[in-house]
PDB file of C-alpha atoms and ligand atoms in Angstrom:
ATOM      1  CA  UNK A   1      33.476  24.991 -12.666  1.00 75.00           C
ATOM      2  CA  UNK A   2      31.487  27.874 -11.266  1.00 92.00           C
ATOM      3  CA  UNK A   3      29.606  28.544  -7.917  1.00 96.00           C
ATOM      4  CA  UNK A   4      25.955  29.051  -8.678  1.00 98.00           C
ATOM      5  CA  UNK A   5      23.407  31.104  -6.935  1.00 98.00           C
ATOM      6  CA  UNK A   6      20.802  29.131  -4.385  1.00 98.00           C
ATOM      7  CA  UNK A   7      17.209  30.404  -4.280  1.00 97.00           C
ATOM      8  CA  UNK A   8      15.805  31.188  -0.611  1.00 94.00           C
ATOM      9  CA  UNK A   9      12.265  30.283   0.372  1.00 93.00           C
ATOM     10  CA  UNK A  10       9.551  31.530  -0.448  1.00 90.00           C
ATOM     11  CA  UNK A  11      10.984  32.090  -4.058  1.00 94.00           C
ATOM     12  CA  UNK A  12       8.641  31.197  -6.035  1.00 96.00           C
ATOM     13  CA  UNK A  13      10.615  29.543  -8.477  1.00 98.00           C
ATOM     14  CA  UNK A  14      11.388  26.976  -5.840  1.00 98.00           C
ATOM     15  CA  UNK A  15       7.707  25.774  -6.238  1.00 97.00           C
ATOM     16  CA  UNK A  16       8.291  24.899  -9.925  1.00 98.00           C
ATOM     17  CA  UNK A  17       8.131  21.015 -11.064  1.00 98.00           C
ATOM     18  CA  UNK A  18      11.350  20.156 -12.863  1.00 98.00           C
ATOM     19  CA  UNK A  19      11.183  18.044 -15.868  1.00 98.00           C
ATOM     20  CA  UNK A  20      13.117  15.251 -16.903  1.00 98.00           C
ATOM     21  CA  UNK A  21      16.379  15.038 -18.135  1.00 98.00           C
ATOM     22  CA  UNK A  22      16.309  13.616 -21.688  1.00 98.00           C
ATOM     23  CA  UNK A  23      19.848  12.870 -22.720  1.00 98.00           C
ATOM     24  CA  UNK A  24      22.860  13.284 -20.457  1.00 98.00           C
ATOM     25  CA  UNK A  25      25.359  15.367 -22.615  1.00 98.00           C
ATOM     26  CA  UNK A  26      28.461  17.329 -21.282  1.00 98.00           C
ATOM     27  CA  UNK A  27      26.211  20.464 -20.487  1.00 98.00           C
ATOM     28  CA  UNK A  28      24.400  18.210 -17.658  1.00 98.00           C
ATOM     29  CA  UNK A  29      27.569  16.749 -16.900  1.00 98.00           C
ATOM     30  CA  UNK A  30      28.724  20.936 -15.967  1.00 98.00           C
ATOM     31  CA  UNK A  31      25.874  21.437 -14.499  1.00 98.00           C
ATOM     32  CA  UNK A  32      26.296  18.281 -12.307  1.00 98.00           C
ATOM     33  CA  UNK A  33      29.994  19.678 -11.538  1.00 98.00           C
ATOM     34  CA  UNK A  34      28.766  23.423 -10.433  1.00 98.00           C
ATOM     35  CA  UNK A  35      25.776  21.944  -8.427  1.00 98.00           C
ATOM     36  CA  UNK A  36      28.508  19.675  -6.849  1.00 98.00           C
ATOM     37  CA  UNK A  37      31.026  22.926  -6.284  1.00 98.00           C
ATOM     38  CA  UNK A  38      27.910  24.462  -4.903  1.00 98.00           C
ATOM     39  CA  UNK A  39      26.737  21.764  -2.623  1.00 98.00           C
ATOM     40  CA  UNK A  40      30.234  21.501  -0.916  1.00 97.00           C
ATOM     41  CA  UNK A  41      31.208  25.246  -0.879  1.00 97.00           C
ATOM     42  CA  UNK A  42      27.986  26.218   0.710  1.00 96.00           C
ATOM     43  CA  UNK A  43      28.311  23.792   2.709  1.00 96.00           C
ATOM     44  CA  UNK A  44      26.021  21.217   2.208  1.00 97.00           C
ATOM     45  CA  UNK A  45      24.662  17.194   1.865  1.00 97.00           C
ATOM     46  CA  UNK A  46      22.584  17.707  -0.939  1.00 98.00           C
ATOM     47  CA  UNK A  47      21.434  19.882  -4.146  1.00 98.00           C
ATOM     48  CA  UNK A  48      18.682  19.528  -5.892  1.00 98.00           C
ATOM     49  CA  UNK A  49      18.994  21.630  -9.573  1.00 98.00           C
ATOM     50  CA  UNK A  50      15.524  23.452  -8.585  1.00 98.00           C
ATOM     51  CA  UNK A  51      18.160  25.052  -6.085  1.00 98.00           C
ATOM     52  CA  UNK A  52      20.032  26.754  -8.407  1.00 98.00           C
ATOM     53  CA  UNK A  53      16.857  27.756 -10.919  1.00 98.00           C
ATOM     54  CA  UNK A  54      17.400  25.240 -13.595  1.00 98.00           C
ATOM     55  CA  UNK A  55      14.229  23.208 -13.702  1.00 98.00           C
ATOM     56  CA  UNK A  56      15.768  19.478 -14.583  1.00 98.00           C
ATOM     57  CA  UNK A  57      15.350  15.882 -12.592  1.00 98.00           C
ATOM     58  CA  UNK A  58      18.852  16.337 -11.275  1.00 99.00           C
ATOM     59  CA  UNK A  59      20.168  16.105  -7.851  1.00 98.00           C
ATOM     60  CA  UNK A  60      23.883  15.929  -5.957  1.00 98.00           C
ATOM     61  CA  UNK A  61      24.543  14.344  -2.153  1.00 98.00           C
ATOM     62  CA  UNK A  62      27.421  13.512  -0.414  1.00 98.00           C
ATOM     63  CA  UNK A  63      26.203  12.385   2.923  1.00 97.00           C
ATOM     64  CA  UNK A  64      30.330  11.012   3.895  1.00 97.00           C
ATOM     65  CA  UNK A  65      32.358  12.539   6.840  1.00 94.00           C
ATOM     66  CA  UNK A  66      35.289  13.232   4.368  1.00 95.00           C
ATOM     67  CA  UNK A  67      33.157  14.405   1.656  1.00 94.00           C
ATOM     68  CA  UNK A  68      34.478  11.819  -0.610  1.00 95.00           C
ATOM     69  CA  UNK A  69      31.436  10.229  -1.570  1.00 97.00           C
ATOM     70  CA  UNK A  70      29.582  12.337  -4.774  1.00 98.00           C
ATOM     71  CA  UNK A  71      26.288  10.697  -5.344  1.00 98.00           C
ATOM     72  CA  UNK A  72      24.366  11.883  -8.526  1.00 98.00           C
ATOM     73  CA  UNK A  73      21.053  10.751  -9.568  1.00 98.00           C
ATOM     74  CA  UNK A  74      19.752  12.296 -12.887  1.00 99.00           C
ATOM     75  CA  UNK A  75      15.293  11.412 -13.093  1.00 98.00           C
ATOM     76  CA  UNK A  76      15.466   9.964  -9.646  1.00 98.00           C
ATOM     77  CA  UNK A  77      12.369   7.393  -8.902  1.00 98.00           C
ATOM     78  CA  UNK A  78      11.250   5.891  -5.919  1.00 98.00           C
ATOM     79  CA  UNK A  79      10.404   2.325  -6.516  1.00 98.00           C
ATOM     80  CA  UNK A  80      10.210   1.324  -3.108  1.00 98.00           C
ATOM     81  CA  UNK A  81       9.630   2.842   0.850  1.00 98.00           C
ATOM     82  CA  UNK A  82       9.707   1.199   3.904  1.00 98.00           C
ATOM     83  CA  UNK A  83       9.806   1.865   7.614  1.00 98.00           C
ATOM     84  CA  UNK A  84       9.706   5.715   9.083  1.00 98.00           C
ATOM     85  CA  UNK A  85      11.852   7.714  11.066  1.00 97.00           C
ATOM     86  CA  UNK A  86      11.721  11.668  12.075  1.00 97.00           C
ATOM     87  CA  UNK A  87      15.365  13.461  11.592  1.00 96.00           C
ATOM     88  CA  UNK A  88      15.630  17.310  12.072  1.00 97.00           C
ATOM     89  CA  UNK A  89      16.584  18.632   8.649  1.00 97.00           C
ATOM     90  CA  UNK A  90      17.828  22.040   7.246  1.00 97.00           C
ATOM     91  CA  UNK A  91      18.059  23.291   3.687  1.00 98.00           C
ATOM     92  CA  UNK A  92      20.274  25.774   1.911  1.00 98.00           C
ATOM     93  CA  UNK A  93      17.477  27.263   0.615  1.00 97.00           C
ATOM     94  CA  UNK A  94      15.791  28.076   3.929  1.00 96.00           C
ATOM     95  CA  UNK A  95      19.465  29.303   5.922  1.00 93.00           C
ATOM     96  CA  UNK A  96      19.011  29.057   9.588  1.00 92.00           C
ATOM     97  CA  UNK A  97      15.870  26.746   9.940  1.00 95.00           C
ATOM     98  CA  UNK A  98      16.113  23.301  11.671  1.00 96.00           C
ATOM     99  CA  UNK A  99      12.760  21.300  11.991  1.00 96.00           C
ATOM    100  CA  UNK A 100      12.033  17.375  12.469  1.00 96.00           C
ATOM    101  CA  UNK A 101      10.407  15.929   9.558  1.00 97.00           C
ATOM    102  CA  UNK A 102       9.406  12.387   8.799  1.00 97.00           C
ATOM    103  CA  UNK A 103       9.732  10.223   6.079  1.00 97.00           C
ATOM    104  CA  UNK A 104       9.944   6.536   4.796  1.00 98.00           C
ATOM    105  CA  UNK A 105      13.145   4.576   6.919  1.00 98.00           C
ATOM    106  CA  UNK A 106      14.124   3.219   4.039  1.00 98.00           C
ATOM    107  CA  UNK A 107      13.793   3.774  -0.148  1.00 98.00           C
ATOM    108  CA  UNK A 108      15.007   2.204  -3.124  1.00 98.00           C
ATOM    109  CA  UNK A 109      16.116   4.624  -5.649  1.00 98.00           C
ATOM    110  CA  UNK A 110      16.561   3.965  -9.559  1.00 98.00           C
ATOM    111  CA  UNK A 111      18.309   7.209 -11.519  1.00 98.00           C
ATOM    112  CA  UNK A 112      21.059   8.009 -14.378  1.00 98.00           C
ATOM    113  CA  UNK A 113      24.384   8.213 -13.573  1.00 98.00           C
ATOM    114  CA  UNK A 114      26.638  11.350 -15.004  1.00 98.00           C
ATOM    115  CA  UNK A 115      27.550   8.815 -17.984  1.00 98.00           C
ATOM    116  CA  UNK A 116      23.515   8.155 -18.322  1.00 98.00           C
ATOM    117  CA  UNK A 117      23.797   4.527 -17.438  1.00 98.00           C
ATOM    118  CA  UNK A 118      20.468   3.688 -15.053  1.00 98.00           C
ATOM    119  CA  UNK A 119      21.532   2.272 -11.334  1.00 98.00           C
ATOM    120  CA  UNK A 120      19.233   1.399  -8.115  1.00 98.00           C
ATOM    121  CA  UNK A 121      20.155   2.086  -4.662  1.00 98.00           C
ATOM    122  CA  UNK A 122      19.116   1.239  -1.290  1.00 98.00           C
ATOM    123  CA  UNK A 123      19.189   3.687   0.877  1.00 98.00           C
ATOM    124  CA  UNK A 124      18.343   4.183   4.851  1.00 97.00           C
ATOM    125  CA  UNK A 125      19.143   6.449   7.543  1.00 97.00           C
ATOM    126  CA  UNK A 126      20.088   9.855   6.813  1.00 97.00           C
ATOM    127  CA  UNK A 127      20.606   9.176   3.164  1.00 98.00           C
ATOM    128  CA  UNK A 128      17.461   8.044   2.845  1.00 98.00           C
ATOM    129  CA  UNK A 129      16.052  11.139   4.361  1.00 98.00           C
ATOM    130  CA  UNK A 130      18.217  13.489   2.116  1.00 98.00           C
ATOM    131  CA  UNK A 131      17.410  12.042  -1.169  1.00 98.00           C
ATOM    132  CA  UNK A 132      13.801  12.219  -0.108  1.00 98.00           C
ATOM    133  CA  UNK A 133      14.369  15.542   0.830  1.00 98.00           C
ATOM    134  CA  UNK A 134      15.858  16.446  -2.426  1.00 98.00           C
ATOM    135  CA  UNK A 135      13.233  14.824  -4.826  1.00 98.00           C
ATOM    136  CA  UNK A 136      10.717  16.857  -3.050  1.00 98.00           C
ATOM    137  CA  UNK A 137      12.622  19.800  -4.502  1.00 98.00           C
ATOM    138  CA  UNK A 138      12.285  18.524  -8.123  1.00 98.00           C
ATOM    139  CA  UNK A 139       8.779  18.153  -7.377  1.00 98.00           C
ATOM    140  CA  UNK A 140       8.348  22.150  -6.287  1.00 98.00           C
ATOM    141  CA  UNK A 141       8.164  21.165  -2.314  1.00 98.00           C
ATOM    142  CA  UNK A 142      10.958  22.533  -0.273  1.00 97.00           C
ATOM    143  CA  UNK A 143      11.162  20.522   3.910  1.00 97.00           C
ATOM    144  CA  UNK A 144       9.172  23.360   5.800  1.00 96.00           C
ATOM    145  CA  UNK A 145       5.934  22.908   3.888  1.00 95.00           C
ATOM    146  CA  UNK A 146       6.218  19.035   5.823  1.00 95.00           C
ATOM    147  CA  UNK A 147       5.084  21.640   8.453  1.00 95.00           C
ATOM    148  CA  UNK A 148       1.990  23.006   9.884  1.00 95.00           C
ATOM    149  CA  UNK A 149       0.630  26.009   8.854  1.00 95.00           C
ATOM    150  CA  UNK A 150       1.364  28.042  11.885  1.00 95.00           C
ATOM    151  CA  UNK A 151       5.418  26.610  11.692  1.00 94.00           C
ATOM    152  CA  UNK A 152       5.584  27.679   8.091  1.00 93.00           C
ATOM    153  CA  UNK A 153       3.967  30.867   9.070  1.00 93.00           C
ATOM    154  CA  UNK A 154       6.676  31.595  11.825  1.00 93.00           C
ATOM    155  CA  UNK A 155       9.142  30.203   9.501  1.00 93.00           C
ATOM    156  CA  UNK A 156       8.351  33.250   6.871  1.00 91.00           C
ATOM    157  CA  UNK A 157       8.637  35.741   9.459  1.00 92.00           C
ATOM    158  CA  UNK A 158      12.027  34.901  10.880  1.00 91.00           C
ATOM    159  CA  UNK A 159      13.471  34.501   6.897  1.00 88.00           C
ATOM    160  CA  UNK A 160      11.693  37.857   6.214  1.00 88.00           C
ATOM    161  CA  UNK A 161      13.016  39.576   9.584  1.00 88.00           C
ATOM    162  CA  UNK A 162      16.331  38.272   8.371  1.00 84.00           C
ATOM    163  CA  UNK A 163      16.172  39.459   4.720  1.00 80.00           C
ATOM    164  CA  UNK A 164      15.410  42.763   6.073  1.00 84.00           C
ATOM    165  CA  UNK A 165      18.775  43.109   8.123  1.00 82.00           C
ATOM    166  CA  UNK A 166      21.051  41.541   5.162  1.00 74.00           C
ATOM    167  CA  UNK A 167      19.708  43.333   2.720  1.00 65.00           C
TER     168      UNK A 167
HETATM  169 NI1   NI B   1      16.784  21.474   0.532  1.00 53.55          NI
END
């Protein structure tokens, strides 16, 4: 297993649309295994593979205290939303930045499993939130463009300020 590198907003690679996953062979099943190393070494609940520049319908969470809980969901679909709640959310990709966002309460989920078998889930709470959070990713969006324009503009700043003193 490796560690793999996470972009930062405003990469622009984070804006590209991933495409789906066609068969699930043992190179997605690695890939699954890094972006899981990745996810938990950074640390963090979720991955999507946008994250880590490979541009495929695959994403890792683990939303459990103990971390015990790998969920992977290869061509994730939302069949169904319900409800709406606002949670403050963060992102490995955008380090430092906490903003509420809202989304559905509640989503049903069909995906691929690592052995390519299709499953559905229900999901609600802060699941919920974080695998809409990490579809948005395969779809090019990244949680701060939920935001207005002068929040995302303020947003750029501080990562720029910061990129200026790390680098
Ligand atoms: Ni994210």
């Amino acid at each position: 297993m490796a560690l793999l590198p996470i972009l930062r907003f405003p990469d622009p690679r984070l804006h590209r649309k991933a495409t789906p996953v066609d068969l699930v062979d043992d190179s997605v099943r690695r890939l699954i295994a890094d972006m899981a190393e990745t996810m938990y070494e950074a640390p963090g609940i979720g991955l999507a593979a946008t994250q880590v520049d490979v541009h495929k319908r695959i994403i890792v969470i683990d939303v459990s205290e103990d971390k015990s809980k790998l969920l992977t969901f290869i061509n994730p679909e939302i069949l169904e939303r319900s409800g709406e709640q606002v949670c403050e959310e963060g992102c490995l990709s955008v380090p430092g930045i906490y903003e509420k966002v809202s989304r559905s309460e509640r989503v049903r989920v069909r995906a691929l499993d690592p052995q390519g078998k299709s499953f559905t889930l229900e999901a609600e709470g802060l699941l919920a939130v974080c695998v809409q959070h990490e579809i948005d990713h395969l779809e090019g969006k990244v949680f701060v463009e939920h935001l207005s324009q002068l929040k995302q503009g303020r947003i750029r700043a501080k990562l720029a300020k910061q990129a200026r003193i790390t680098a």
